[in-house]
Amino acid sequence: MKFVQIIDFETERLDEMEQVLEEAAKRFAGRPGGPTQRMLLKDRDNPRRYLALIEFDSYEEAMRNSDDPETSRMAERLGALCIGERVYTNCDLVGERELA
């Protein structure tokens, strides 16, 4: 079953965060078990608030990825660019459908 982690965070340094994510994507390219898709949402009512939706093939793959020291270092770098604490929500994907 696919798994999605939602990360709710605030930042005024999104460009720097995107650079960290691009560097990580290059390092992780071709490695099995990493994220399969990423979606970033910006709150229209709070311009500093974002929601990142990170999809994995399974919960187990996500946890293996989370345990990777390289992922931990990336998360620390991203956390330093955030305002306040990040909130994580872990979800099983029970349905997905194109509507258009």
Short mmCIF file of the N, C-alpha and C atoms (twelve columns), coordinates in Angstrom:
data_MODEL
# 
_entry.id   MODEL 
# 
loop_
_atom_site.group_PDB 
_atom_site.id 
_atom_site.type_symbol 
_atom_site.label_atom_id 
_atom_site.label_alt_id 
_atom_site.label_comp_id 
_atom_site.label_asym_id 
_atom_site.label_seq_id 
_atom_site.Cartn_x 
_atom_site.Cartn_y 
_atom_site.Cartn_z 
_atom_site.pdbx_PDB_model_num 
ATOM 1   N N  . MET A 1   0.847   -1.177 0.000   1 
ATOM 2   C CA . MET A 1   0.000   0.000  0.000   1 
ATOM 3   C C  . MET A 1   0.894   1.242  0.000   1 
ATOM 4   N N  . LYS A 2   0.580   2.183  -0.872  1 
ATOM 5   C CA . LYS A 2   1.352   3.419  -0.916  1 
ATOM 6   C C  . LYS A 2   1.186   4.182  0.393   1 
ATOM 7   N N  . PHE A 3   2.204   4.970  0.706   1 
ATOM 8   C CA . PHE A 3   2.263   5.721  1.957   1 
ATOM 9   C C  . PHE A 3   2.613   7.167  1.619   1 
ATOM 10  N N  . VAL A 4   1.966   8.104  2.299   1 
ATOM 11  C CA . VAL A 4   2.227   9.523  2.088   1 
ATOM 12  C C  . VAL A 4   2.514   10.176 3.430   1 
ATOM 13  N N  . GLN A 5   3.616   10.896 3.489   1 
ATOM 14  C CA . GLN A 5   3.914   11.678 4.678   1 
ATOM 15  C C  . GLN A 5   3.653   13.139 4.328   1 
ATOM 16  N N  . ILE A 6   2.902   13.810 5.196   1 
ATOM 17  C CA . ILE A 6   2.607   15.225 5.020   1 
ATOM 18  C C  . ILE A 6   3.435   15.987 6.044   1 
ATOM 19  N N  . ILE A 7   4.209   16.948 5.567   1 
ATOM 20  C CA . ILE A 7   5.039   17.763 6.445   1 
ATOM 21  C C  . ILE A 7   4.518   19.192 6.365   1 
ATOM 22  N N  . ASP A 8   4.038   19.694 7.489   1 
ATOM 23  C CA . ASP A 8   3.471   21.030 7.618   1 
ATOM 24  C C  . ASP A 8   4.558   21.912 8.231   1 
ATOM 25  N N  . PHE A 9   4.954   22.971 7.515   1 
ATOM 26  C CA . PHE A 9   6.033   23.810 8.021   1 
ATOM 27  C C  . PHE A 9   5.867   25.255 7.553   1 
ATOM 28  N N  . GLU A 10  6.599   26.141 8.221   1 
ATOM 29  C CA . GLU A 10  6.653   27.539 7.823   1 
ATOM 30  C C  . GLU A 10  8.097   27.911 7.527   1 
ATOM 31  N N  . THR A 11  8.268   28.751 6.513   1 
ATOM 32  C CA . THR A 11  9.600   29.238 6.159   1 
ATOM 33  C C  . THR A 11  9.475   30.533 5.375   1 
ATOM 34  N N  . GLU A 12  10.535  31.312 5.441   1 
ATOM 35  C CA . GLU A 12  10.689  32.472 4.560   1 
ATOM 36  C C  . GLU A 12  11.884  32.247 3.639   1 
ATOM 37  N N  . ARG A 13  12.390  30.995 3.636   1 
ATOM 38  C CA . ARG A 13  13.600  30.653 2.894   1 
ATOM 39  C C  . ARG A 13  13.359  29.466 1.964   1 
ATOM 40  N N  . LEU A 14  12.237  29.507 1.253   1 
ATOM 41  C CA . LEU A 14  11.863  28.388 0.390   1 
ATOM 42  C C  . LEU A 14  12.901  28.126 -0.702  1 
ATOM 43  N N  . ASP A 15  13.478  29.164 -1.270  1 
ATOM 44  C CA . ASP A 15  14.483  28.966 -2.323  1 
ATOM 45  C C  . ASP A 15  15.658  28.141 -1.812  1 
ATOM 46  N N  . GLU A 16  16.103  28.411 -0.589  1 
ATOM 47  C CA . GLU A 16  17.205  27.648 -0.004  1 
ATOM 48  C C  . GLU A 16  16.785  26.198 0.257   1 
ATOM 49  N N  . MET A 17  15.536  26.008 0.689   1 
ATOM 50  C CA . MET A 17  15.026  24.654 0.920   1 
ATOM 51  C C  . MET A 17  14.987  23.875 -0.389  1 
ATOM 52  N N  . GLU A 18  14.537  24.507 -1.449  1 
ATOM 53  C CA . GLU A 18  14.473  23.856 -2.754  1 
ATOM 54  C C  . GLU A 18  15.873  23.447 -3.218  1 
ATOM 55  N N  . GLN A 19  16.867  24.264 -2.929  1 
ATOM 56  C CA . GLN A 19  18.245  23.940 -3.303  1 
ATOM 57  C C  . GLN A 19  18.717  22.692 -2.551  1 
ATOM 58  N N  . VAL A 20  18.429  22.607 -1.248  1 
ATOM 59  C CA . VAL A 20  18.787  21.426 -0.458  1 
ATOM 60  C C  . VAL A 20  18.103  20.187 -1.039  1 
ATOM 61  N N  . LEU A 21  16.825  20.306 -1.401  1 
ATOM 62  C CA . LEU A 21  16.082  19.173 -1.955  1 
ATOM 63  C C  . LEU A 21  16.632  18.745 -3.312  1 
ATOM 64  N N  . GLU A 22  17.041  19.701 -4.138  1 
ATOM 65  C CA . GLU A 22  17.623  19.362 -5.442  1 
ATOM 66  C C  . GLU A 22  18.949  18.625 -5.278  1 
ATOM 67  N N  . GLU A 23  19.767  19.093 -4.338  1 
ATOM 68  C CA . GLU A 23  21.043  18.418 -4.072  1 
ATOM 69  C C  . GLU A 23  20.781  16.980 -3.612  1 
ATOM 70  N N  . ALA A 24  19.801  16.816 -2.736  1 
ATOM 71  C CA . ALA A 24  19.475  15.483 -2.224  1 
ATOM 72  C C  . ALA A 24  18.952  14.594 -3.349  1 
ATOM 73  N N  . ALA A 25  18.120  15.138 -4.222  1 
ATOM 74  C CA . ALA A 25  17.575  14.348 -5.332  1 
ATOM 75  C C  . ALA A 25  18.705  13.804 -6.208  1 
ATOM 76  N N  . LYS A 26  19.730  14.596 -6.429  1 
ATOM 77  C CA . LYS A 26  20.875  14.138 -7.227  1 
ATOM 78  C C  . LYS A 26  21.630  13.023 -6.506  1 
ATOM 79  N N  . ARG A 27  21.809  13.174 -5.182  1 
ATOM 80  C CA . ARG A 27  22.523  12.152 -4.415  1 
ATOM 81  C C  . ARG A 27  21.734  10.856 -4.332  1 
ATOM 82  N N  . PHE A 28  20.398  10.951 -4.235  1 
ATOM 83  C CA . PHE A 28  19.548  9.777  -4.057  1 
ATOM 84  C C  . PHE A 28  19.127  9.153  -5.382  1 
ATOM 85  N N  . ALA A 29  19.445  9.779  -6.499  1 
ATOM 86  C CA . ALA A 29  19.005  9.283  -7.812  1 
ATOM 87  C C  . ALA A 29  19.440  7.834  -8.011  1 
ATOM 88  N N  . GLY A 30  18.489  7.012  -8.436  1 
ATOM 89  C CA . GLY A 30  18.774  5.621  -8.732  1 
ATOM 90  C C  . GLY A 30  18.757  4.688  -7.533  1 
ATOM 91  N N  . ARG A 31  18.637  5.244  -6.335  1 
ATOM 92  C CA . ARG A 31  18.576  4.396  -5.140  1 
ATOM 93  C C  . ARG A 31  17.151  3.894  -4.948  1 
ATOM 94  N N  . PRO A 32  16.986  2.625  -4.685  1 
ATOM 95  C CA . PRO A 32  15.635  2.107  -4.439  1 
ATOM 96  C C  . PRO A 32  15.123  2.526  -3.057  1 
ATOM 97  N N  . GLY A 33  13.814  2.601  -2.943  1 
ATOM 98  C CA . GLY A 33  13.190  2.826  -1.639  1 
ATOM 99  C C  . GLY A 33  12.965  4.262  -1.237  1 
ATOM 100 N N  . GLY A 34  13.372  5.185  -2.072  1 
ATOM 101 C CA . GLY A 34  13.172  6.595  -1.736  1 
ATOM 102 C C  . GLY A 34  11.786  7.067  -2.131  1 
ATOM 103 N N  . PRO A 35  11.548  8.350  -1.955  1 
ATOM 104 C CA . PRO A 35  10.251  8.910  -2.342  1 
ATOM 105 C C  . PRO A 35  9.996   8.723  -3.837  1 
ATOM 106 N N  . THR A 36  8.736   8.491  -4.179  1 
ATOM 107 C CA . THR A 36  8.369   8.330  -5.584  1 
ATOM 108 C C  . THR A 36  7.740   9.586  -6.166  1 
ATOM 109 N N  . GLN A 37  7.244   10.452 -5.280  1 
ATOM 110 C CA . GLN A 37  6.615   11.690 -5.742  1 
ATOM 111 C C  . GLN A 37  6.630   12.698 -4.609  1 
ATOM 112 N N  . ARG A 38  6.724   13.983 -4.988  1 
ATOM 113 C CA . ARG A 38  6.668   15.063 -3.998  1 
ATOM 114 C C  . ARG A 38  5.750   16.144 -4.530  1 
ATOM 115 N N  . MET A 39  4.897   16.630 -3.662  1 
ATOM 116 C CA . MET A 39  4.018   17.734 -4.012  1 
ATOM 117 C C  . MET A 39  4.186   18.797 -2.928  1 
ATOM 118 N N  . LEU A 40  4.288   20.050 -3.330  1 
ATOM 119 C CA . LEU A 40  4.427   21.138 -2.377  1 
ATOM 120 C C  . LEU A 40  3.250   22.090 -2.527  1 
ATOM 121 N N  . LEU A 41  2.576   22.360 -1.425  1 
ATOM 122 C CA . LEU A 41  1.417   23.247 -1.409  1 
ATOM 123 C C  . LEU A 41  1.741   24.489 -0.581  1 
ATOM 124 N N  . LYS A 42  1.294   25.651 -1.039  1 
ATOM 125 C CA . LYS A 42  1.481   26.898 -0.304  1 
ATOM 126 C C  . LYS A 42  0.122   27.375 0.201   1 
ATOM 127 N N  . ASP A 43  0.064   27.702 1.478   1 
ATOM 128 C CA . ASP A 43  -1.160  28.195 2.113   1 
ATOM 129 C C  . ASP A 43  -1.458  29.605 1.592   1 
ATOM 130 N N  . ARG A 44  -2.620  29.810 1.014   1 
ATOM 131 C CA . ARG A 44  -2.980  31.119 0.466   1 
ATOM 132 C C  . ARG A 44  -3.252  32.142 1.557   1 
ATOM 133 N N  . ASP A 45  -3.629  31.660 2.750   1 
ATOM 134 C CA . ASP A 45  -3.950  32.574 3.846   1 
ATOM 135 C C  . ASP A 45  -2.745  32.898 4.725   1 
ATOM 136 N N  . ASN A 46  -1.699  32.088 4.644   1 
ATOM 137 C CA . ASN A 46  -0.476  32.315 5.406   1 
ATOM 138 C C  . ASN A 46  0.692   32.065 4.452   1 
ATOM 139 N N  . PRO A 47  1.269   33.118 3.888   1 
ATOM 140 C CA . PRO A 47  2.283   32.945 2.843   1 
ATOM 141 C C  . PRO A 47  3.588   32.294 3.313   1 
ATOM 142 N N  . ARG A 48  3.763   32.089 4.608   1 
ATOM 143 C CA . ARG A 48  4.960   31.403 5.119   1 
ATOM 144 C C  . ARG A 48  4.714   29.918 5.347   1 
ATOM 145 N N  . ARG A 49  3.465   29.471 5.227   1 
ATOM 146 C CA . ARG A 49  3.118   28.081 5.549   1 
ATOM 147 C C  . ARG A 49  3.044   27.233 4.283   1 
ATOM 148 N N  . TYR A 50  3.630   26.029 4.383   1 
ATOM 149 C CA . TYR A 50  3.648   25.071 3.279   1 
ATOM 150 C C  . TYR A 50  3.284   23.682 3.790   1 
ATOM 151 N N  . LEU A 51  2.783   22.865 2.879   1 
ATOM 152 C CA . LEU A 51  2.545   21.451 3.138   1 
ATOM 153 C C  . LEU A 51  3.280   20.668 2.055   1 
ATOM 154 N N  . ALA A 52  4.184   19.799 2.481   1 
ATOM 155 C CA . ALA A 52  4.886   18.926 1.542   1 
ATOM 156 C C  . ALA A 52  4.272   17.541 1.651   1 
ATOM 157 N N  . LEU A 53  3.846   16.981 0.528   1 
ATOM 158 C CA . LEU A 53  3.303   15.622 0.485   1 
ATOM 159 C C  . LEU A 53  4.343   14.752 -0.195  1 
ATOM 160 N N  . ILE A 54  4.873   13.787 0.547   1 
ATOM 161 C CA . ILE A 54  5.936   12.925 0.053   1 
ATOM 162 C C  . ILE A 54  5.389   11.507 -0.046  1 
ATOM 163 N N  . GLU A 55  5.376   10.952 -1.262  1 
ATOM 164 C CA . GLU A 55  4.804   9.624  -1.481  1 
ATOM 165 C C  . GLU A 55  5.902   8.572  -1.573  1 
ATOM 166 N N  . PHE A 56  5.636   7.408  -0.975  1 
ATOM 167 C CA . PHE A 56  6.524   6.250  -1.022  1 
ATOM 168 C C  . PHE A 56  5.705   5.046  -1.478  1 
ATOM 169 N N  . ASP A 57  6.391   4.015  -1.953  1 
ATOM 170 C CA . ASP A 57  5.694   2.794  -2.371  1 
ATOM 171 C C  . ASP A 57  5.048   2.083  -1.188  1 
ATOM 172 N N  . SER A 58  5.607   2.263  0.015   1 
ATOM 173 C CA . SER A 58  5.045   1.615  1.199   1 
ATOM 174 C C  . SER A 58  5.524   2.328  2.458   1 
ATOM 175 N N  . TYR A 59  4.860   2.057  3.560   1 
ATOM 176 C CA . TYR A 59  5.276   2.573  4.866   1 
ATOM 177 C C  . TYR A 59  6.675   2.070  5.203   1 
ATOM 178 N N  . GLU A 60  6.927   0.808  4.922   1 
ATOM 179 C CA . GLU A 60  8.223   0.208  5.230   1 
ATOM 180 C C  . GLU A 60  9.355   0.911  4.473   1 
ATOM 181 N N  . GLU A 61  9.117   1.219  3.191   1 
ATOM 182 C CA . GLU A 61  10.118  1.950  2.402   1 
ATOM 183 C C  . GLU A 61  10.362  3.332  3.007   1 
ATOM 184 N N  . ALA A 62  9.300   3.991  3.427   1 
ATOM 185 C CA . ALA A 62  9.434   5.321  4.035   1 
ATOM 186 C C  . ALA A 62  10.253  5.259  5.315   1 
ATOM 187 N N  . MET A 63  10.038  4.241  6.129   1 
ATOM 188 C CA . MET A 63  10.770  4.119  7.389   1 
ATOM 189 C C  . MET A 63  12.241  3.790  7.134   1 
ATOM 190 N N  . ARG A 64  12.521  2.967  6.123   1 
ATOM 191 C CA . ARG A 64  13.916  2.699  5.768   1 
ATOM 192 C C  . ARG A 64  14.595  3.985  5.294   1 
ATOM 193 N N  . ASN A 65  13.882  4.749  4.497   1 
ATOM 194 C CA . ASN A 65  14.404  6.025  4.023   1 
ATOM 195 C C  . ASN A 65  14.644  6.969  5.194   1 
ATOM 196 N N  . SER A 66  13.715  7.000  6.122   1 
ATOM 197 C CA . SER A 66  13.824  7.871  7.293   1 
ATOM 198 C C  . SER A 66  15.024  7.506  8.164   1 
ATOM 199 N N  . ASP A 67  15.345  6.213  8.235   1 
ATOM 200 C CA . ASP A 67  16.467  5.739  9.056   1 
ATOM 201 C C  . ASP A 67  17.828  5.988  8.409   1 
ATOM 202 N N  . ASP A 68  17.845  6.345  7.141   1 
ATOM 203 C CA . ASP A 68  19.098  6.569  6.420   1 
ATOM 204 C C  . ASP A 68  19.790  7.829  6.976   1 
ATOM 205 N N  . PRO A 69  21.061  7.751  7.351   1 
ATOM 206 C CA . PRO A 69  21.775  8.919  7.890   1 
ATOM 207 C C  . PRO A 69  21.781  10.115 6.932   1 
ATOM 208 N N  . GLU A 70  21.820  9.848  5.634   1 
ATOM 209 C CA . GLU A 70  21.796  10.933 4.647   1 
ATOM 210 C C  . GLU A 70  20.461  11.688 4.712   1 
ATOM 211 N N  . THR A 71  19.371  10.945 4.898   1 
ATOM 212 C CA . THR A 71  18.053  11.579 5.037   1 
ATOM 213 C C  . THR A 71  18.017  12.418 6.305   1 
ATOM 214 N N  . SER A 72  18.595  11.919 7.373   1 
ATOM 215 C CA . SER A 72  18.629  12.665 8.643   1 
ATOM 216 C C  . SER A 72  19.391  13.974 8.484   1 
ATOM 217 N N  . ARG A 73  20.519  13.936 7.787   1 
ATOM 218 C CA . ARG A 73  21.291  15.163 7.570   1 
ATOM 219 C C  . ARG A 73  20.499  16.172 6.739   1 
ATOM 220 N N  . MET A 74  19.813  15.678 5.709   1 
ATOM 221 C CA . MET A 74  19.004  16.567 4.888   1 
ATOM 222 C C  . MET A 74  17.886  17.188 5.726   1 
ATOM 223 N N  . ALA A 75  17.227  16.385 6.552   1 
ATOM 224 C CA . ALA A 75  16.136  16.885 7.390   1 
ATOM 225 C C  . ALA A 75  16.635  17.952 8.368   1 
ATOM 226 N N  . GLU A 76  17.833  17.775 8.905   1 
ATOM 227 C CA . GLU A 76  18.415  18.781 9.798   1 
ATOM 228 C C  . GLU A 76  18.647  20.093 9.063   1 
ATOM 229 N N  . ARG A 77  19.175  19.994 7.852   1 
ATOM 230 C CA . ARG A 77  19.410  21.209 7.056   1 
ATOM 231 C C  . ARG A 77  18.092  21.922 6.745   1 
ATOM 232 N N  . LEU A 78  17.071  21.140 6.384   1 
ATOM 233 C CA . LEU A 78  15.762  21.741 6.085   1 
ATOM 234 C C  . LEU A 78  15.151  22.345 7.345   1 
ATOM 235 N N  . GLY A 79  15.277  21.648 8.474   1 
ATOM 236 C CA . GLY A 79  14.726  22.147 9.730   1 
ATOM 237 C C  . GLY A 79  15.327  23.481 10.128  1 
ATOM 238 N N  . ALA A 80  16.596  23.684 9.838   1 
ATOM 239 C CA . ALA A 80  17.260  24.951 10.165  1 
ATOM 240 C C  . ALA A 80  16.701  26.110 9.342   1 
ATOM 241 N N  . LEU A 81  16.052  25.804 8.230   1 
ATOM 242 C CA . LEU A 81  15.475  26.842 7.369   1 
ATOM 243 C C  . LEU A 81  14.007  27.118 7.699   1 
ATOM 244 N N  . CYS A 82  13.454  26.375 8.648   1 
ATOM 245 C CA . CYS A 82  12.045  26.519 9.019   1 
ATOM 246 C C  . CYS A 82  11.876  27.512 10.172  1 
ATOM 247 N N  . ILE A 83  10.683  28.040 10.259  1 
ATOM 248 C CA . ILE A 83  10.275  28.859 11.393  1 
ATOM 249 C C  . ILE A 83  9.467   27.941 12.296  1 
ATOM 250 N N  . GLY A 84  9.910   27.725 13.507  1 
ATOM 251 C CA . GLY A 84  9.178   26.862 14.434  1 
ATOM 252 C C  . GLY A 84  9.343   25.391 14.073  1 
ATOM 253 N N  . GLU A 85  8.472   24.595 14.655  1 
ATOM 254 C CA . GLU A 85  8.530   23.137 14.492  1 
ATOM 255 C C  . GLU A 85  7.755   22.682 13.257  1 
ATOM 256 N N  . ARG A 86  8.212   21.588 12.690  1 
ATOM 257 C CA . ARG A 86  7.481   20.946 11.607  1 
ATOM 258 C C  . ARG A 86  6.500   19.942 12.213  1 
ATOM 259 N N  . VAL A 87  5.377   19.749 11.545  1 
ATOM 260 C CA . VAL A 87  4.384   18.765 11.987  1 
ATOM 261 C C  . VAL A 87  4.297   17.691 10.919  1 
ATOM 262 N N  . TYR A 88  4.448   16.428 11.344  1 
ATOM 263 C CA . TYR A 88  4.417   15.286 10.426  1 
ATOM 264 C C  . TYR A 88  3.111   14.524 10.604  1 
ATOM 265 N N  . THR A 89  2.484   14.181 9.483   1 
ATOM 266 C CA . THR A 89  1.288   13.347 9.489   1 
ATOM 267 C C  . THR A 89  1.557   12.180 8.552   1 
ATOM 268 N N  . ASN A 90  1.381   10.961 9.058   1 
ATOM 269 C CA . ASN A 90  1.652   9.743  8.285   1 
ATOM 270 C C  . ASN A 90  0.339   9.130  7.821   1 
ATOM 271 N N  . CYS A 91  0.229   8.881  6.514   1 
ATOM 272 C CA . CYS A 91  -1.031  8.422  5.937   1 
ATOM 273 C C  . CYS A 91  -0.828  7.243  4.986   1 
ATOM 274 N N  . ASP A 92  -1.724  6.279  5.047   1 
ATOM 275 C CA . ASP A 92  -1.804  5.248  4.023   1 
ATOM 276 C C  . ASP A 92  -2.681  5.783  2.905   1 
ATOM 277 N N  . LEU A 93  -2.262  5.588  1.678   1 
ATOM 278 C CA . LEU A 93  -3.039  6.030  0.520   1 
ATOM 279 C C  . LEU A 93  -4.087  4.972  0.209   1 
ATOM 280 N N  . VAL A 94  -5.343  5.292  0.460   1 
ATOM 281 C CA . VAL A 94  -6.418  4.304  0.271   1 
ATOM 282 C C  . VAL A 94  -7.175  4.525  -1.030  1 
ATOM 283 N N  . GLY A 95  -6.936  5.656  -1.703  1 
ATOM 284 C CA . GLY A 95  -7.607  5.896  -2.967  1 
ATOM 285 C C  . GLY A 95  -6.923  7.011  -3.729  1 
ATOM 286 N N  . GLU A 96  -6.890  6.863  -5.046  1 
ATOM 287 C CA . GLU A 96  -6.274  7.852  -5.910  1 
ATOM 288 C C  . GLU A 96  -6.968  7.759  -7.256  1 
ATOM 289 N N  . ARG A 97  -7.298  8.925  -7.818  1 
ATOM 290 C CA . ARG A 97  -8.035  8.908  -9.085  1 
ATOM 291 C C  . ARG A 97  -7.869  10.228 -9.806  1 
ATOM 292 N N  . GLU A 98  -7.616  10.167 -11.090 1 
ATOM 293 C CA . GLU A 98  -7.606  11.364 -11.930 1 
ATOM 294 C C  . GLU A 98  -9.044  11.787 -12.155 1 
ATOM 295 N N  . LEU A 99  -9.348  13.054 -11.988 1 
ATOM 296 C CA . LEU A 99  -10.727 13.524 -12.136 1 
ATOM 297 C C  . LEU A 99  -10.959 14.240 -13.465 1 
ATOM 298 N N  . ALA A 100 -9.915  14.576 -14.159 1 
ATOM 299 C CA . ALA A 100 -10.108 15.287 -15.419 1 
ATOM 300 C C  . ALA A 100 -9.727  14.434 -16.596 1 
# 
